[in-house]
């Protein structure tokens, strides 16, 4: 697997950041999470005046062999149809990116369709969907390694254009199934607690999905190596997101984490490089079963809980204005030393 040089931010600047935040014209701690975010972003950027520049939402799309086992209500063709929809505008992630000033970057990681040129979709296709992990590995370790590298390459592209804050989204019918498997493998939480409705399964559908995933887990014949397990039960778009997250942290970027699927990707990234969590802001807690448990397992505190379960990076983009408020707070508020206000705490 590609090596990343991810380091915890230097704490030498922490006292100066804390002093600046504490001496803004407000009671100490009265802006709560905004103060915490300003400190985190300042530490990452090693600056008393941090800035968020050219935000991007990178959306990886791919299909999954396990989809053919009836684990989702969303048919396979929806993946490429929605990817085309994203490229034209008018989808959920489009209006959110437009509203909050995000560039939407679309990547074909492994869609089961030949996307024609001219739609602005980056071609990183690994194949026309993964293998069906009920019977075979979803991907090989070599494919996993290549996905990690390709995800990192996409982040290099946006970084070169001046982006220093990035979120990740996904599109892939059935992709809550590999995410549930990753959650179980990475956290040790019982598989039934990791499996939910996905795109809208009813209770019998969820029961069938759990049965398929349980049989898949029981049929695993690989090694105990976590990389092989993640590849076996993974997805092309998930692995590319892991690579993207790791490269973003290596470059000192802020990573806004979306919902259940992207939290599973961040948990995978943190298994290899725990330092990546220093660069992560968890945008929201979604309504997919297990998301709260997974967030708790990695010590994450999401900013929002809006009942979202769309994916695409939607919850991360929704959370961005809160990060912007934190940065504006530390940069634009006066200090007690600057104005004639008695320090009232």
Short mmCIF file of C-alpha atoms in Angstrom, two decimals:
data_model
loop_
_atom_site.label_atom_id
_atom_site.label_comp_id
_atom_site.label_asym_id
_atom_site.label_seq_id
_atom_site.Cartn_x
_atom_site.Cartn_y
_atom_site.Cartn_z
CA UNK A 1 0.00 0.00 0.00
CA UNK A 2 1.18 3.52 -0.83
CA UNK A 3 3.01 5.17 2.07
CA UNK A 4 1.80 8.46 3.49
CA UNK A 5 3.76 10.79 5.74
CA UNK A 6 0.98 11.98 8.07
CA UNK A 7 2.07 13.75 11.22
CA UNK A 8 0.17 15.12 14.17
CA UNK A 9 0.09 18.92 14.02
CA UNK A 10 2.84 20.64 16.01
CA UNK A 11 1.42 21.67 19.39
CA UNK A 12 3.88 24.54 19.84
CA UNK A 13 1.28 26.97 18.49
CA UNK A 14 -1.56 25.64 20.68
CA UNK A 15 -1.08 28.12 23.55
CA UNK A 16 -1.04 31.12 21.24
CA UNK A 17 -4.18 29.88 19.46
CA UNK A 18 -5.94 29.22 22.76
CA UNK A 19 -4.99 32.64 24.10
CA UNK A 20 -6.30 34.34 20.98
CA UNK A 21 -9.60 32.45 21.12
CA UNK A 22 -10.02 32.98 24.87
CA UNK A 23 -9.44 36.72 24.58
CA UNK A 24 -12.00 37.43 21.89
CA UNK A 25 -14.84 39.68 23.10
CA UNK A 26 -17.00 36.94 24.59
CA UNK A 27 -17.10 34.82 27.72
CA UNK A 28 -14.45 32.12 27.57
CA UNK A 29 -15.86 29.01 25.88
CA UNK A 30 -19.16 30.67 25.02
CA UNK A 31 -18.90 29.85 21.32
CA UNK A 32 -18.49 26.15 22.11
CA UNK A 33 -17.75 23.97 19.10
CA UNK A 34 -16.76 27.00 17.03
CA UNK A 35 -13.89 27.56 19.42
CA UNK A 36 -12.88 23.91 19.22
CA UNK A 37 -12.98 23.98 15.42
CA UNK A 38 -10.97 27.19 15.24
CA UNK A 39 -8.32 25.59 17.43
CA UNK A 40 -8.27 22.40 15.32
CA UNK A 41 -8.05 24.25 12.02
CA UNK A 42 -5.41 26.61 13.40
CA UNK A 43 -3.32 23.65 14.56
CA UNK A 44 -3.62 21.89 11.21
CA UNK A 45 -2.65 25.03 9.32
CA UNK A 46 -0.13 26.16 11.97
CA UNK A 47 -1.63 29.62 11.81
CA UNK A 48 -3.25 32.13 14.17
CA UNK A 49 -5.32 33.28 11.19
CA UNK A 50 -6.46 30.07 9.47
CA UNK A 51 -8.30 30.22 6.16
CA UNK A 52 -10.54 27.86 4.20
CA UNK A 53 -9.89 28.11 0.48
CA UNK A 54 -11.58 26.67 -2.61
CA UNK A 55 -13.58 23.87 -0.95
CA UNK A 56 -14.11 20.74 -3.04
CA UNK A 57 -16.41 17.77 -2.74
CA UNK A 58 -14.88 14.75 -4.47
CA UNK A 59 -17.51 12.18 -5.38
CA UNK A 60 -16.30 8.68 -6.28
CA UNK A 61 -18.77 6.38 -8.08
CA UNK A 62 -18.58 2.61 -8.57
CA UNK A 63 -20.70 -0.52 -8.68
CA UNK A 64 -20.68 -3.58 -6.44
CA UNK A 65 -20.99 -7.27 -7.14
CA UNK A 66 -22.89 -7.81 -3.90
CA UNK A 67 -25.71 -5.61 -5.30
CA UNK A 68 -26.78 -8.60 -7.39
CA UNK A 69 -27.75 -10.44 -4.17
CA UNK A 70 -30.73 -8.18 -3.54
CA UNK A 71 -29.19 -6.18 -0.70
CA UNK A 72 -30.55 -2.86 -1.95
CA UNK A 73 -33.70 -1.41 -3.48
CA UNK A 74 -31.55 0.67 -5.84
CA UNK A 75 -30.84 -1.13 -9.16
CA UNK A 76 -27.33 -1.09 -10.60
CA UNK A 77 -28.09 1.29 -13.46
CA UNK A 78 -28.91 4.04 -10.97
CA UNK A 79 -25.18 4.48 -10.33
CA UNK A 80 -24.27 5.63 -13.82
CA UNK A 81 -27.57 7.43 -14.28
CA UNK A 82 -27.01 9.50 -11.15
CA UNK A 83 -23.37 10.14 -12.06
CA UNK A 84 -24.60 11.63 -15.33
CA UNK A 85 -27.21 13.58 -13.40
CA UNK A 86 -24.52 15.03 -11.14
CA UNK A 87 -22.54 16.13 -14.19
CA UNK A 88 -25.52 18.08 -15.56
CA UNK A 89 -26.62 19.62 -12.26
CA UNK A 90 -29.94 19.43 -10.46
CA UNK A 91 -29.19 16.63 -7.98
CA UNK A 92 -29.02 16.94 -4.20
CA UNK A 93 -25.29 17.41 -4.05
CA UNK A 94 -25.37 19.97 -6.85
CA UNK A 95 -27.57 22.51 -5.09
CA UNK A 96 -25.62 22.10 -1.85
CA UNK A 97 -22.27 22.61 -3.58
CA UNK A 98 -23.66 25.63 -5.42
CA UNK A 99 -25.06 27.08 -2.21
CA UNK A 100 -21.87 26.69 -0.19
CA UNK A 101 -19.31 27.47 -2.90
CA UNK A 102 -17.95 23.95 -3.38
CA UNK A 103 -16.44 22.65 -6.58
CA UNK A 104 -17.96 19.23 -7.29
CA UNK A 105 -15.38 16.78 -8.64
CA UNK A 106 -16.84 13.61 -10.17
CA UNK A 107 -14.79 10.43 -10.51
CA UNK A 108 -15.68 7.16 -12.24
CA UNK A 109 -13.96 4.70 -9.91
CA UNK A 110 -15.60 1.58 -11.33
CA UNK A 111 -19.07 2.16 -12.76
CA UNK A 112 -20.66 -0.66 -14.76
CA UNK A 113 -21.15 1.58 -17.77
CA UNK A 114 -18.91 3.21 -20.35
CA UNK A 115 -19.19 6.89 -19.51
CA UNK A 116 -18.76 8.96 -22.71
CA UNK A 117 -16.20 11.73 -22.75
CA UNK A 118 -17.19 15.35 -22.47
CA UNK A 119 -19.13 15.22 -19.20
CA UNK A 120 -16.35 16.44 -16.94
CA UNK A 121 -16.07 13.09 -15.15
CA UNK A 122 -12.54 11.99 -14.25
CA UNK A 123 -11.81 8.48 -15.53
CA UNK A 124 -10.23 6.40 -12.78
CA UNK A 125 -12.21 3.26 -13.65
CA UNK A 126 -10.83 0.09 -12.07
CA UNK A 127 -13.40 -2.15 -13.75
CA UNK A 128 -17.12 -2.43 -14.27
CA UNK A 129 -17.91 -3.07 -10.63
CA UNK A 130 -16.32 -5.26 -7.98
CA UNK A 131 -16.67 -9.01 -7.54
CA UNK A 132 -19.54 -10.45 -5.53
CA UNK A 133 -17.98 -11.00 -2.11
CA UNK A 134 -20.54 -13.65 -1.27
CA UNK A 135 -18.52 -15.89 -3.59
CA UNK A 136 -15.21 -14.16 -4.30
CA UNK A 137 -13.13 -11.16 -3.26
CA UNK A 138 -14.64 -7.82 -4.23
CA UNK A 139 -11.13 -6.80 -5.27
CA UNK A 140 -7.56 -8.01 -4.94
CA UNK A 141 -5.03 -6.40 -2.65
CA UNK A 142 -3.25 -5.10 -5.76
CA UNK A 143 -6.49 -3.43 -6.86
CA UNK A 144 -6.91 -2.00 -3.37
CA UNK A 145 -3.40 -0.54 -3.57
CA UNK A 146 -4.15 0.99 -6.97
CA UNK A 147 -7.39 2.51 -5.68
CA UNK A 148 -5.52 4.11 -2.78
CA UNK A 149 -3.07 5.67 -5.23
CA UNK A 150 -5.79 6.88 -7.60
CA UNK A 151 -7.76 8.48 -4.78
CA UNK A 152 -4.61 10.31 -3.71
CA UNK A 153 -4.06 11.51 -7.29
CA UNK A 154 -7.48 13.17 -7.37
CA UNK A 155 -6.69 15.04 -4.15
CA UNK A 156 -3.41 16.18 -5.69
CA UNK A 157 -5.44 17.68 -8.55
CA UNK A 158 -7.67 19.81 -6.32
CA UNK A 159 -4.79 20.76 -4.02
CA UNK A 160 -2.88 22.07 -7.03
CA UNK A 161 -5.86 24.33 -7.73
CA UNK A 162 -5.64 25.90 -4.27
CA UNK A 163 -8.09 23.73 -2.30
CA UNK A 164 -7.27 23.30 1.39
CA UNK A 165 -10.59 21.87 2.64
CA UNK A 166 -12.13 18.79 1.06
CA UNK A 167 -15.10 16.52 1.57
CA UNK A 168 -15.75 13.16 -0.03
CA UNK A 169 -18.95 11.65 -1.34
CA UNK A 170 -19.93 8.44 -3.05
CA UNK A 171 -22.42 6.90 -5.44
CA UNK A 172 -22.82 3.16 -5.81
CA UNK A 173 -25.90 1.00 -5.56
CA UNK A 174 -25.50 -1.37 -2.64
CA UNK A 175 -22.50 0.36 -1.10
CA UNK A 176 -23.86 0.34 2.44
CA UNK A 177 -23.18 -3.42 2.37
CA UNK A 178 -19.37 -3.17 2.08
CA UNK A 179 -19.50 -0.24 4.50
CA UNK A 180 -21.31 -2.41 7.06
CA UNK A 181 -18.70 -5.13 6.59
CA UNK A 182 -15.91 -2.59 7.08
CA UNK A 183 -17.60 -1.25 10.20
CA UNK A 184 -17.73 -4.74 11.69
CA UNK A 185 -14.15 -5.58 10.74
CA UNK A 186 -12.70 -2.28 11.98
CA UNK A 187 -14.67 -1.83 15.21
CA UNK A 188 -15.59 -5.36 16.28
CA UNK A 189 -19.22 -4.29 16.65
CA UNK A 190 -21.57 -7.22 16.02
CA UNK A 191 -22.60 -7.42 12.38
CA UNK A 192 -26.37 -7.08 13.04
CA UNK A 193 -25.69 -3.70 14.65
CA UNK A 194 -23.81 -2.61 11.52
CA UNK A 195 -26.54 -3.40 8.99
CA UNK A 196 -29.34 -0.98 8.14
CA UNK A 197 -31.86 -0.01 5.51
CA UNK A 198 -29.47 1.62 3.07
CA UNK A 199 -31.46 3.26 0.27
CA UNK A 200 -34.77 2.15 1.80
CA UNK A 201 -35.04 -1.56 2.59
CA UNK A 202 -38.02 -2.66 4.67
CA UNK A 203 -37.59 -5.02 7.63
CA UNK A 204 -37.66 -8.23 5.53
CA UNK A 205 -35.14 -6.59 3.20
CA UNK A 206 -32.82 -5.73 6.07
CA UNK A 207 -33.10 -9.30 7.34
CA UNK A 208 -32.16 -10.63 3.89
CA UNK A 209 -29.25 -8.19 3.68
CA UNK A 210 -27.94 -9.34 7.06
CA UNK A 211 -28.23 -12.95 5.96
CA UNK A 212 -26.20 -12.27 2.80
CA UNK A 213 -23.52 -10.37 4.69
CA UNK A 214 -23.34 -12.99 7.45
CA UNK A 215 -22.87 -15.73 4.87
CA UNK A 216 -20.24 -13.64 3.12
CA UNK A 217 -18.32 -13.17 6.36
CA UNK A 218 -18.53 -16.88 7.17
CA UNK A 219 -17.21 -17.70 3.69
CA UNK A 220 -14.12 -15.52 3.94
CA UNK A 221 -11.04 -17.58 3.11
CA UNK A 222 -8.31 -14.95 3.10
CA UNK A 223 -5.70 -14.11 5.71
CA UNK A 224 -6.09 -12.14 8.94
CA UNK A 225 -4.39 -9.13 7.34
CA UNK A 226 -6.74 -6.15 7.62
CA UNK A 227 -5.75 -4.83 4.20
CA UNK A 228 -6.79 -8.09 2.56
CA UNK A 229 -10.06 -8.12 4.48
CA UNK A 230 -10.91 -4.55 3.48
CA UNK A 231 -10.14 -5.37 -0.14
CA UNK A 232 -12.18 -8.58 -0.04
CA UNK A 233 -15.28 -6.83 1.29
CA UNK A 234 -14.64 -3.40 -0.20
CA UNK A 235 -15.55 -1.20 -3.11
CA UNK A 236 -13.53 0.75 -5.62
CA UNK A 237 -15.04 4.09 -4.61
CA UNK A 238 -14.55 3.34 -0.90
CA UNK A 239 -10.87 2.49 -1.33
CA UNK A 240 -10.29 5.61 -3.44
CA UNK A 241 -11.92 7.71 -0.73
CA UNK A 242 -9.52 6.18 1.82
CA UNK A 243 -6.58 7.12 -0.40
CA UNK A 244 -8.00 10.60 -0.85
CA UNK A 245 -8.43 11.13 2.88
CA UNK A 246 -4.91 9.99 3.64
CA UNK A 247 -3.37 12.19 0.95
CA UNK A 248 -5.42 15.19 2.07
CA UNK A 249 -4.12 14.78 5.63
CA UNK A 250 -0.58 14.38 4.35
CA UNK A 251 -0.98 17.70 2.52
CA UNK A 252 -2.33 19.42 5.65
CA UNK A 253 -5.88 19.80 4.35
CA UNK A 254 -9.05 19.78 6.44
CA UNK A 255 -11.18 16.71 5.67
CA UNK A 256 -14.92 17.00 6.29
CA UNK A 257 -16.33 13.50 6.73
CA UNK A 258 -19.81 12.75 5.42
CA UNK A 259 -22.17 10.00 6.60
CA UNK A 260 -22.11 6.27 7.29
CA UNK A 261 -20.13 5.23 4.22
CA UNK A 262 -17.49 7.94 4.44
CA UNK A 263 -17.17 7.37 8.20
CA UNK A 264 -16.34 3.74 7.41
CA UNK A 265 -13.69 5.02 5.00
CA UNK A 266 -12.23 7.34 7.64
CA UNK A 267 -12.20 4.45 10.13
CA UNK A 268 -10.25 2.43 7.56
CA UNK A 269 -7.84 5.30 6.96
CA UNK A 270 -7.32 5.65 10.72
CA UNK A 271 -6.55 1.95 11.07
CA UNK A 272 -3.42 2.51 8.98
CA UNK A 273 -2.65 6.09 10.04
CA UNK A 274 -4.35 7.14 13.32
CA UNK A 275 -2.98 10.67 12.83
CA UNK A 276 -5.49 11.23 10.01
CA UNK A 277 -8.18 11.90 12.63
CA UNK A 278 -6.41 15.14 13.61
CA UNK A 279 -7.40 16.51 10.19
CA UNK A 280 -10.97 15.20 10.21
CA UNK A 281 -14.15 17.09 11.02
CA UNK A 282 -17.22 14.85 11.13
CA UNK A 283 -20.02 16.68 9.39
CA UNK A 284 -23.09 14.83 10.58
CA UNK A 285 -24.64 11.76 12.11
CA UNK A 286 -26.88 10.12 9.55
CA UNK A 287 -29.91 7.91 9.97
CA UNK A 288 -28.28 4.75 8.66
CA UNK A 289 -28.31 2.08 11.35
CA UNK A 290 -24.92 1.82 12.98
CA UNK A 291 -23.60 5.26 12.12
CA UNK A 292 -23.85 6.53 15.69
CA UNK A 293 -22.08 3.43 16.99
CA UNK A 294 -19.30 3.77 14.45
CA UNK A 295 -18.79 7.45 15.24
CA UNK A 296 -18.56 6.62 18.94
CA UNK A 297 -16.10 3.81 18.27
CA UNK A 298 -13.56 6.23 16.79
CA UNK A 299 -14.29 9.04 19.24
CA UNK A 300 -15.93 11.29 16.66
CA UNK A 301 -18.43 14.04 17.50
CA UNK A 302 -20.52 15.05 14.48
CA UNK A 303 -21.56 18.66 14.00
CA UNK A 304 -25.07 18.00 12.69
CA UNK A 305 -27.87 15.48 13.05
CA UNK A 306 -30.46 16.29 10.41
CA UNK A 307 -31.81 12.84 9.61
CA UNK A 308 -29.79 12.73 6.37
CA UNK A 309 -29.10 9.49 4.51
CA UNK A 310 -28.47 10.67 0.96
CA UNK A 311 -24.73 10.26 0.80
CA UNK A 312 -22.94 12.04 -2.07
CA UNK A 313 -21.10 14.19 0.50
CA UNK A 314 -24.31 16.07 1.28
CA UNK A 315 -23.95 16.13 5.07
CA UNK A 316 -20.33 17.22 4.89
CA UNK A 317 -21.16 20.12 2.58
CA UNK A 318 -24.08 21.09 4.83
CA UNK A 319 -21.67 21.30 7.77
CA UNK A 320 -19.17 23.55 5.99
CA UNK A 321 -20.72 26.88 7.08
CA UNK A 322 -20.03 25.90 10.69
CA UNK A 323 -16.32 25.52 9.88
CA UNK A 324 -16.45 28.85 8.08
CA UNK A 325 -18.03 30.47 11.14
CA UNK A 326 -15.21 29.11 13.30
CA UNK A 327 -12.59 30.59 11.00
CA UNK A 328 -14.43 33.91 10.75
CA UNK A 329 -14.68 34.01 14.53
CA UNK A 330 -10.95 33.77 15.12
CA UNK A 331 -10.14 36.17 12.29
CA UNK A 332 -12.89 38.80 12.53
CA UNK A 333 -13.86 39.14 16.19
CA UNK A 334 -12.17 41.84 18.22
CA UNK A 335 -10.07 41.03 21.25
CA UNK A 336 -10.51 42.64 24.67
CA UNK A 337 -7.08 44.18 24.21
CA UNK A 338 -8.26 45.99 21.08
CA UNK A 339 -11.58 47.47 22.19
CA UNK A 340 -12.87 49.28 25.29
CA UNK A 341 -14.86 46.40 26.74
CA UNK A 342 -14.21 45.17 30.25
CA UNK A 343 -13.19 41.53 30.26
CA UNK A 344 -16.29 39.98 31.81
CA UNK A 345 -15.30 36.49 32.79
#
